[in-house]
Amino acid sequence: RRLSAATPVHWGSVFFLLLLWWGPALSLLCIPPRKASASDPRRADPDGESFDYGSDEDDDVEEEETFLQDGEQPQPSALSVDKRRERDVGRRRREYTLTEMLRTKSCWLMAYTSVIIVGGGTVMTNNIGQMTEALGFDPDLTSASLALFSAAQGAGRVITGIFSELALKWEVPWFLGCCSSGGGMGVPRPVFLLLASLVSAASHTVLAATTTPAGFALGCTLSGFAFGMVWPMLVLLSGEVFGVANVGANYMFFDGFSSAVGTLLLSKFLAQEVYDEHIDESHHGDVAAADDDGFQCFGTGCFRASHAVVSMLSLTCIVSSICLVQTTRDVYCRPETK
């Protein structure tokens, strides 16, 4: 929609949005560095040199830092060396740097899946007003749909985080072998990316077919839920699959890459191109009428093709999620506890 020259710029809103965007990063400058505790085996001497007083044998049996948590397990200090070694079999993984991570299949499977689902979510957030206008719905539905999208994506984050943790201890039926951790109980976390792909495909299928406010609200809710499911999975998978030593840099790659590429490809190029192509069609070829309306598109065709493409791409994410389950199976393959 074109803005007139007299449209005022709300600089207060611009400053507030920039503050929300950069606030978390700027707050890191105010957080004091962590001080070494007296119980820390790696203590710094007065000259600033750091020494490790632990032996090589202690390093071999040291518990690896990981996001994965064991269920009803005794504390590490109460375990013998042999038991700790037995428990840690198959769980020792290398700590990937960003460049090392970018050379793995798991990285690009995660990136592809997140780009499509996040891109589908930004299609909604960036164009929801034009969608309700094109379909001829009441303008009040725009704010209501945005509220539903925001509430659903918040619920998706919380529910996915909780159930992905509980699912690590579930027993998987034999016919869902492709979704199991292989060699034991538990549903690996990448399965929840598969579920997010299904929800995303369903939401955009509903949005492509709906002509009623209720159907549109349902599609917005499902799309928001799928959008919210992605973010906790990216954080947890970054730490569990690629290690916690460089989890900040590794996660920020997925965060920035999925948002930038998904928004650019799906929300900018795809949705805008389809919208522009249907402007003349919605005005029956009357260019003068289209110009009078500010080049606005009306009708179901303005976004139907965009939703259909996002839905089909979300279905391909099911395949990439299953492949991710297979490539990360060794991470989540843990023996059944008794």
Tab-separated table of C-alpha atoms in Angstrom:
chain	number	residue	atom	x	y	z
A	1	ARG	CA	0.000	0.000	0.000
A	2	ARG	CA	1.436	3.376	-0.965
A	3	LEU	CA	1.689	6.076	1.672
A	4	SER	CA	0.957	9.686	0.884
A	5	ALA	CA	3.602	12.359	1.314
A	6	ALA	CA	1.685	13.800	4.255
A	7	THR	CA	1.822	10.602	6.270
A	8	PRO	CA	3.564	11.440	9.584
A	9	VAL	CA	6.487	9.405	10.833
A	10	HIS	CA	6.050	8.247	14.422
A	11	TRP	CA	9.636	8.521	15.628
A	12	GLY	CA	8.675	7.468	19.130
A	13	SER	CA	7.441	4.108	17.820
A	14	VAL	CA	10.573	3.745	15.693
A	15	PHE	CA	12.802	4.338	18.734
A	16	PHE	CA	10.761	1.908	20.837
A	17	LEU	CA	11.037	-0.859	18.222
A	18	LEU	CA	14.788	-0.295	17.870
A	19	LEU	CA	15.118	-0.492	21.650
A	20	LEU	CA	13.257	-3.807	21.714
A	21	TRP	CA	15.435	-5.086	18.884
A	22	TRP	CA	18.825	-4.065	20.246
A	23	GLY	CA	17.990	-4.074	23.956
A	24	PRO	CA	18.981	-7.716	24.654
A	25	ALA	CA	22.305	-7.267	22.843
A	26	LEU	CA	23.105	-3.971	24.569
A	27	SER	CA	22.222	-5.456	27.956
A	28	LEU	CA	25.172	-7.838	27.608
A	29	LEU	CA	27.442	-4.833	28.060
A	30	CYS	CA	25.982	-4.284	31.531
A	31	ILE	CA	26.314	-7.876	32.767
A	32	PRO	CA	29.464	-8.280	34.914
A	33	PRO	CA	31.816	-11.144	34.042
A	34	ARG	CA	31.519	-14.323	36.077
A	35	LYS	CA	33.992	-14.579	38.909
A	36	ALA	CA	35.809	-17.820	39.573
A	37	SER	CA	34.462	-19.513	42.686
A	38	ALA	CA	36.574	-21.152	45.340
A	39	SER	CA	35.291	-24.573	44.318
A	40	ASP	CA	36.191	-24.051	40.660
A	41	PRO	CA	39.048	-26.416	39.740
A	42	ARG	CA	40.253	-23.849	37.205
A	43	ARG	CA	41.373	-20.951	39.378
A	44	ALA	CA	43.152	-17.841	38.312
A	45	ASP	CA	46.335	-16.817	40.123
A	46	PRO	CA	47.001	-13.189	41.170
A	47	ASP	CA	49.008	-12.598	37.981
A	48	GLY	CA	45.986	-13.445	35.834
A	49	GLU	CA	47.296	-16.809	34.638
A	50	SER	CA	44.802	-19.675	34.540
A	51	PHE	CA	45.814	-23.143	35.655
A	52	ASP	CA	43.971	-26.442	35.626
A	53	TYR	CA	44.732	-28.434	38.771
A	54	GLY	CA	42.795	-31.495	37.592
A	55	SER	CA	44.565	-34.556	36.252
A	56	ASP	CA	44.151	-36.078	32.824
A	57	GLU	CA	42.305	-39.000	34.382
A	58	ASP	CA	39.787	-36.638	35.925
A	59	ASP	CA	39.247	-35.027	32.548
A	60	ASP	CA	38.475	-38.409	31.018
A	61	VAL	CA	35.638	-39.074	33.428
A	62	GLU	CA	34.432	-35.518	33.812
A	63	GLU	CA	30.732	-35.138	33.111
A	64	GLU	CA	30.186	-33.510	29.745
A	65	GLU	CA	28.271	-30.246	29.710
A	66	THR	CA	25.027	-30.788	27.877
A	67	PHE	CA	21.419	-29.644	27.796
A	68	LEU	CA	20.259	-33.250	28.145
A	69	GLN	CA	19.211	-34.235	31.645
A	70	ASP	CA	19.059	-37.706	33.111
A	71	GLY	CA	15.868	-38.675	34.898
A	72	GLU	CA	16.060	-40.360	38.287
A	73	GLN	CA	19.845	-40.416	38.483
A	74	PRO	CA	22.108	-39.892	41.517
A	75	GLN	CA	24.382	-36.878	41.652
A	76	PRO	CA	27.704	-37.213	39.770
A	77	SER	CA	29.666	-36.999	43.027
A	78	ALA	CA	27.885	-40.106	44.308
A	79	LEU	CA	28.789	-42.210	41.282
A	80	SER	CA	31.875	-44.343	41.014
A	81	VAL	CA	34.299	-43.763	38.172
A	82	ASP	CA	33.298	-47.024	36.491
A	83	LYS	CA	29.600	-46.229	36.638
A	84	ARG	CA	30.147	-42.747	35.311
A	85	ARG	CA	32.197	-44.111	32.432
A	86	GLU	CA	29.501	-46.671	31.676
A	87	ARG	CA	26.777	-44.030	31.751
A	88	ASP	CA	28.724	-41.710	29.478
A	89	VAL	CA	29.322	-44.295	26.750
A	90	GLY	CA	28.072	-42.903	23.475
A	91	ARG	CA	27.353	-39.480	24.989
A	92	ARG	CA	30.696	-37.813	24.444
A	93	ARG	CA	30.435	-35.434	21.530
A	94	ARG	CA	32.801	-32.880	20.149
A	95	GLU	CA	32.199	-29.203	20.674
A	96	TYR	CA	31.583	-27.651	17.263
A	97	THR	CA	32.693	-24.178	16.372
A	98	LEU	CA	30.557	-22.199	13.952
A	99	THR	CA	32.704	-23.049	10.943
A	100	GLU	CA	32.783	-26.733	11.894
A	101	MET	CA	29.032	-26.764	12.386
A	102	LEU	CA	28.467	-25.301	8.925
A	103	ARG	CA	30.183	-28.357	7.425
A	104	THR	CA	27.650	-30.807	8.866
A	105	LYS	CA	24.449	-32.143	7.329
A	106	SER	CA	22.522	-31.610	10.545
A	107	CYS	CA	23.220	-27.880	10.434
A	108	TRP	CA	21.712	-27.381	6.989
A	109	LEU	CA	18.774	-29.669	7.672
A	110	MET	CA	17.950	-27.527	10.705
A	111	ALA	CA	18.522	-24.341	8.726
A	112	TYR	CA	16.240	-25.374	5.859
A	113	THR	CA	13.425	-26.414	8.167
A	114	SER	CA	13.630	-23.244	10.245
A	115	VAL	CA	13.788	-20.992	7.165
A	116	ILE	CA	10.528	-22.386	5.777
A	117	ILE	CA	8.559	-22.378	9.038
A	118	VAL	CA	9.841	-18.988	10.197
A	119	GLY	CA	9.325	-17.564	6.714
A	120	GLY	CA	5.746	-18.800	6.749
A	121	GLY	CA	5.219	-17.026	10.059
A	122	THR	CA	6.613	-13.731	8.781
A	123	VAL	CA	4.325	-13.963	5.754
A	124	MET	CA	1.483	-13.688	8.239
A	125	THR	CA	2.904	-10.981	10.485
A	126	ASN	CA	3.949	-8.745	7.573
A	127	ASN	CA	0.794	-9.117	5.483
A	128	ILE	CA	-2.061	-9.926	7.836
A	129	GLY	CA	-3.649	-6.510	7.365
A	130	GLN	CA	-3.629	-6.829	3.590
A	131	MET	CA	-5.011	-10.360	3.877
A	132	THR	CA	-8.069	-9.296	5.842
A	133	GLU	CA	-8.559	-6.352	3.485
A	134	ALA	CA	-8.271	-8.521	0.374
A	135	LEU	CA	-10.801	-11.009	1.721
A	136	GLY	CA	-13.231	-8.237	2.614
A	137	PHE	CA	-13.280	-8.948	6.341
A	138	ASP	CA	-13.973	-6.430	9.069
A	139	PRO	CA	-10.867	-4.311	9.863
A	140	ASP	CA	-11.198	-5.300	13.524
A	141	LEU	CA	-10.271	-8.839	12.508
A	142	THR	CA	-6.722	-7.668	11.773
A	143	SER	CA	-5.924	-6.814	15.392
A	144	ALA	CA	-7.771	-9.882	16.648
A	145	SER	CA	-5.826	-12.158	14.281
A	146	LEU	CA	-2.511	-10.606	15.316
A	147	ALA	CA	-3.426	-11.195	18.958
A	148	LEU	CA	-4.260	-14.827	18.206
A	149	PHE	CA	-0.989	-15.262	16.289
A	150	SER	CA	1.044	-13.771	19.147
A	151	ALA	CA	-0.730	-15.804	21.827
A	152	ALA	CA	-0.374	-19.007	19.801
A	153	GLN	CA	3.335	-18.516	19.139
A	154	GLY	CA	3.927	-17.869	22.846
A	155	ALA	CA	2.012	-21.019	23.736
A	156	GLY	CA	3.961	-22.922	21.085
A	157	ARG	CA	7.257	-21.970	22.703
A	158	VAL	CA	6.178	-23.045	26.186
A	159	ILE	CA	4.376	-26.248	25.205
A	160	THR	CA	7.144	-27.389	22.872
A	161	GLY	CA	9.827	-26.791	25.479
A	162	ILE	CA	7.935	-28.752	28.129
A	163	PHE	CA	6.853	-31.695	26.026
A	164	SER	CA	10.153	-32.054	24.181
A	165	GLU	CA	11.780	-32.580	27.578
A	166	LEU	CA	9.157	-35.050	28.767
A	167	ALA	CA	9.256	-36.914	25.448
A	168	LEU	CA	12.887	-37.871	26.000
A	169	LYS	CA	11.580	-40.515	28.455
A	170	TRP	CA	8.580	-41.748	26.486
A	171	GLU	CA	8.430	-45.228	25.041
A	172	VAL	CA	8.049	-45.090	21.250
A	173	PRO	CA	5.833	-47.701	19.512
A	174	TRP	CA	7.602	-49.958	17.036
A	175	PHE	CA	5.722	-48.508	14.051
A	176	LEU	CA	7.210	-45.081	14.805
A	177	GLY	CA	10.760	-46.344	14.597
A	178	CYS	CA	11.822	-43.477	12.316
A	179	CYS	CA	10.951	-41.063	15.146
A	180	SER	CA	12.715	-42.938	17.939
A	181	SER	CA	16.138	-42.329	19.379
A	182	GLY	CA	17.235	-45.804	18.338
A	183	GLY	CA	18.492	-48.221	20.939
A	184	GLY	CA	16.360	-47.092	23.830
A	185	MET	CA	13.433	-45.123	25.072
A	186	GLY	CA	12.691	-41.540	24.207
A	187	VAL	CA	11.515	-39.259	21.434
A	188	PRO	CA	14.391	-37.112	20.127
A	189	ARG	CA	13.844	-33.377	19.964
A	190	PRO	CA	14.059	-33.087	16.148
A	191	VAL	CA	10.701	-34.877	16.021
A	192	PHE	CA	9.126	-31.646	17.256
A	193	LEU	CA	10.413	-29.877	14.153
A	194	LEU	CA	8.502	-32.521	12.198
A	195	LEU	CA	5.370	-31.672	14.179
A	196	ALA	CA	5.948	-27.964	13.564
A	197	SER	CA	6.179	-28.682	9.844
A	198	LEU	CA	2.841	-30.511	9.936
A	199	VAL	CA	1.165	-27.657	11.811
A	200	SER	CA	2.641	-25.103	9.404
A	201	ALA	CA	1.419	-27.041	6.374
A	202	ALA	CA	-2.062	-27.383	7.892
A	203	SER	CA	-2.257	-23.682	8.776
A	204	HIS	CA	-1.403	-22.416	5.312
A	205	THR	CA	-3.701	-24.972	3.712
A	206	VAL	CA	-6.535	-23.561	5.813
A	207	LEU	CA	-5.531	-19.990	4.935
A	208	ALA	CA	-5.401	-20.787	1.220
A	209	ALA	CA	-8.893	-22.292	1.236
A	210	THR	CA	-10.756	-20.128	3.744
A	211	THR	CA	-13.289	-17.462	2.855
A	212	THR	CA	-14.690	-16.939	6.364
A	213	PRO	CA	-13.395	-14.953	9.352
A	214	ALA	CA	-13.483	-18.047	11.554
A	215	GLY	CA	-11.337	-20.033	9.122
A	216	PHE	CA	-8.903	-17.138	8.803
A	217	ALA	CA	-8.579	-16.857	12.580
A	218	LEU	CA	-7.964	-20.606	12.823
A	219	GLY	CA	-5.248	-20.444	10.177
A	220	CYS	CA	-3.553	-17.526	11.959
A	221	THR	CA	-3.616	-19.427	15.253
A	222	LEU	CA	-2.075	-22.578	13.751
A	223	SER	CA	0.545	-20.560	11.894
A	224	GLY	CA	1.515	-18.758	15.094
A	225	PHE	CA	1.788	-22.041	16.986
A	226	ALA	CA	4.094	-23.528	14.330
A	227	PHE	CA	6.159	-20.331	14.326
A	228	GLY	CA	6.583	-20.517	18.097
A	229	MET	CA	7.551	-24.196	18.079
A	230	VAL	CA	10.722	-23.511	16.116
A	231	TRP	CA	12.542	-21.179	18.497
A	232	PRO	CA	13.002	-23.376	21.603
A	233	MET	CA	14.020	-26.245	19.330
A	234	LEU	CA	16.762	-24.161	17.722
A	235	VAL	CA	18.185	-23.271	21.139
A	236	LEU	CA	18.063	-26.809	22.526
A	237	LEU	CA	19.278	-28.526	19.369
A	238	SER	CA	22.172	-26.085	19.044
A	239	GLY	CA	23.397	-27.088	22.493
A	240	GLU	CA	22.649	-30.797	22.351
A	241	VAL	CA	23.802	-31.567	18.812
A	242	PHE	CA	26.711	-29.151	18.430
A	243	GLY	CA	27.800	-28.718	22.045
A	244	VAL	CA	27.481	-25.913	24.571
A	245	ALA	CA	30.974	-24.454	24.260
A	246	ASN	CA	29.952	-22.303	21.280
A	247	VAL	CA	26.187	-22.481	21.653
A	248	GLY	CA	25.780	-18.704	21.495
A	249	ALA	CA	27.432	-18.302	18.095
A	250	ASN	CA	25.855	-21.481	16.736
A	251	TYR	CA	22.347	-20.523	17.791
A	252	MET	CA	22.664	-16.982	16.486
A	253	PHE	CA	23.434	-18.397	13.051
A	254	PHE	CA	20.095	-20.226	13.001
A	255	ASP	CA	18.277	-17.256	14.518
A	256	GLY	CA	19.600	-14.737	12.024
A	257	PHE	CA	19.716	-17.011	8.987
A	258	SER	CA	16.168	-18.322	9.324
A	259	SER	CA	14.688	-14.888	9.991
A	260	ALA	CA	16.574	-13.110	7.218
A	261	VAL	CA	16.302	-15.728	4.473
A	262	GLY	CA	12.760	-16.824	5.334
A	263	THR	CA	11.464	-13.262	5.448
A	264	LEU	CA	13.261	-12.255	2.271
A	265	LEU	CA	12.245	-15.247	0.160
A	266	LEU	CA	8.718	-15.946	1.351
A	267	SER	CA	7.411	-12.686	2.776
A	268	LYS	CA	9.163	-10.250	0.443
A	269	PHE	CA	9.612	-11.973	-2.916
A	270	LEU	CA	6.887	-14.638	-2.920
A	271	ALA	CA	3.996	-12.918	-1.160
A	272	GLN	CA	4.625	-9.504	-2.699
A	273	GLU	CA	5.005	-10.896	-6.219
A	274	VAL	CA	1.763	-12.869	-5.991
A	275	TYR	CA	-0.039	-9.865	-4.515
A	276	ASP	CA	1.175	-7.520	-7.275
A	277	GLU	CA	0.285	-10.004	-10.012
A	278	HIS	CA	-3.343	-10.118	-8.856
A	279	ILE	CA	-3.929	-6.379	-8.528
A	280	ASP	CA	-5.069	-5.908	-12.135
A	281	GLU	CA	-7.034	-9.155	-12.019
A	282	SER	CA	-8.936	-8.032	-8.925
A	283	HIS	CA	-9.891	-4.811	-10.735
A	284	HIS	CA	-10.739	-6.677	-13.968
A	285	GLY	CA	-7.907	-4.987	-15.826
A	286	ASP	CA	-9.035	-1.453	-14.968
A	287	VAL	CA	-5.682	0.245	-14.321
A	288	ALA	CA	-7.337	3.550	-13.446
A	289	ALA	CA	-9.440	1.904	-10.737
A	290	ALA	CA	-6.372	0.099	-9.378
A	291	ASP	CA	-4.493	3.384	-9.173
A	292	ASP	CA	-7.394	5.060	-7.387
A	293	ASP	CA	-7.383	2.283	-4.781
A	294	GLY	CA	-3.662	2.734	-4.121
A	295	PHE	CA	-2.767	-0.474	-5.992
A	296	GLN	CA	-4.673	-2.647	-3.545
A	297	CYS	CA	-5.615	-6.228	-4.325
A	298	PHE	CA	-9.035	-7.676	-3.546
A	299	GLY	CA	-10.148	-11.287	-3.681
A	300	THR	CA	-9.033	-14.737	-2.616
A	301	GLY	CA	-6.312	-14.879	-5.264
A	302	CYS	CA	-4.191	-12.168	-3.642
A	303	PHE	CA	-2.514	-14.588	-1.213
A	304	ARG	CA	-3.865	-18.041	-2.106
A	305	ALA	CA	-0.857	-19.019	-4.207
A	306	SER	CA	1.524	-17.786	-1.507
A	307	HIS	CA	-0.175	-19.936	1.138
A	308	ALA	CA	-0.166	-22.921	-1.206
A	309	VAL	CA	3.576	-22.614	-1.858
A	310	VAL	CA	4.380	-22.240	1.850
A	311	SER	CA	2.195	-25.266	2.604
A	312	MET	CA	4.030	-27.414	0.050
A	313	LEU	CA	7.408	-26.245	1.309
A	314	SER	CA	6.327	-27.118	4.848
A	315	LEU	CA	5.594	-30.645	3.666
A	316	THR	CA	9.170	-30.923	2.395
A	317	CYS	CA	10.276	-29.939	5.900
A	318	ILE	CA	8.771	-33.214	7.113
A	319	VAL	CA	11.385	-35.022	5.039
A	320	SER	CA	14.212	-32.784	6.252
A	321	SER	CA	13.086	-33.286	9.869
A	322	ILE	CA	13.106	-37.074	9.492
A	323	CYS	CA	16.601	-36.839	8.006
A	324	LEU	CA	17.627	-34.682	10.980
A	325	VAL	CA	16.318	-37.359	13.358
A	326	GLN	CA	18.545	-39.888	11.619
A	327	THR	CA	21.683	-37.726	11.539
A	328	THR	CA	21.360	-36.868	15.241
A	329	ARG	CA	20.310	-40.326	16.438
A	330	ASP	CA	23.604	-40.916	18.235
A	331	VAL	CA	22.971	-37.817	20.365
A	332	TYR	CA	19.660	-39.089	21.711
A	333	CYS	CA	20.426	-42.830	21.709
A	334	ARG	CA	20.487	-43.542	25.426
A	335	PRO	CA	20.015	-46.911	27.095
A	336	GLU	CA	16.786	-47.620	28.901
A	337	THR	CA	17.113	-46.947	32.623
A	338	LYS	CA	15.811	-49.408	35.181
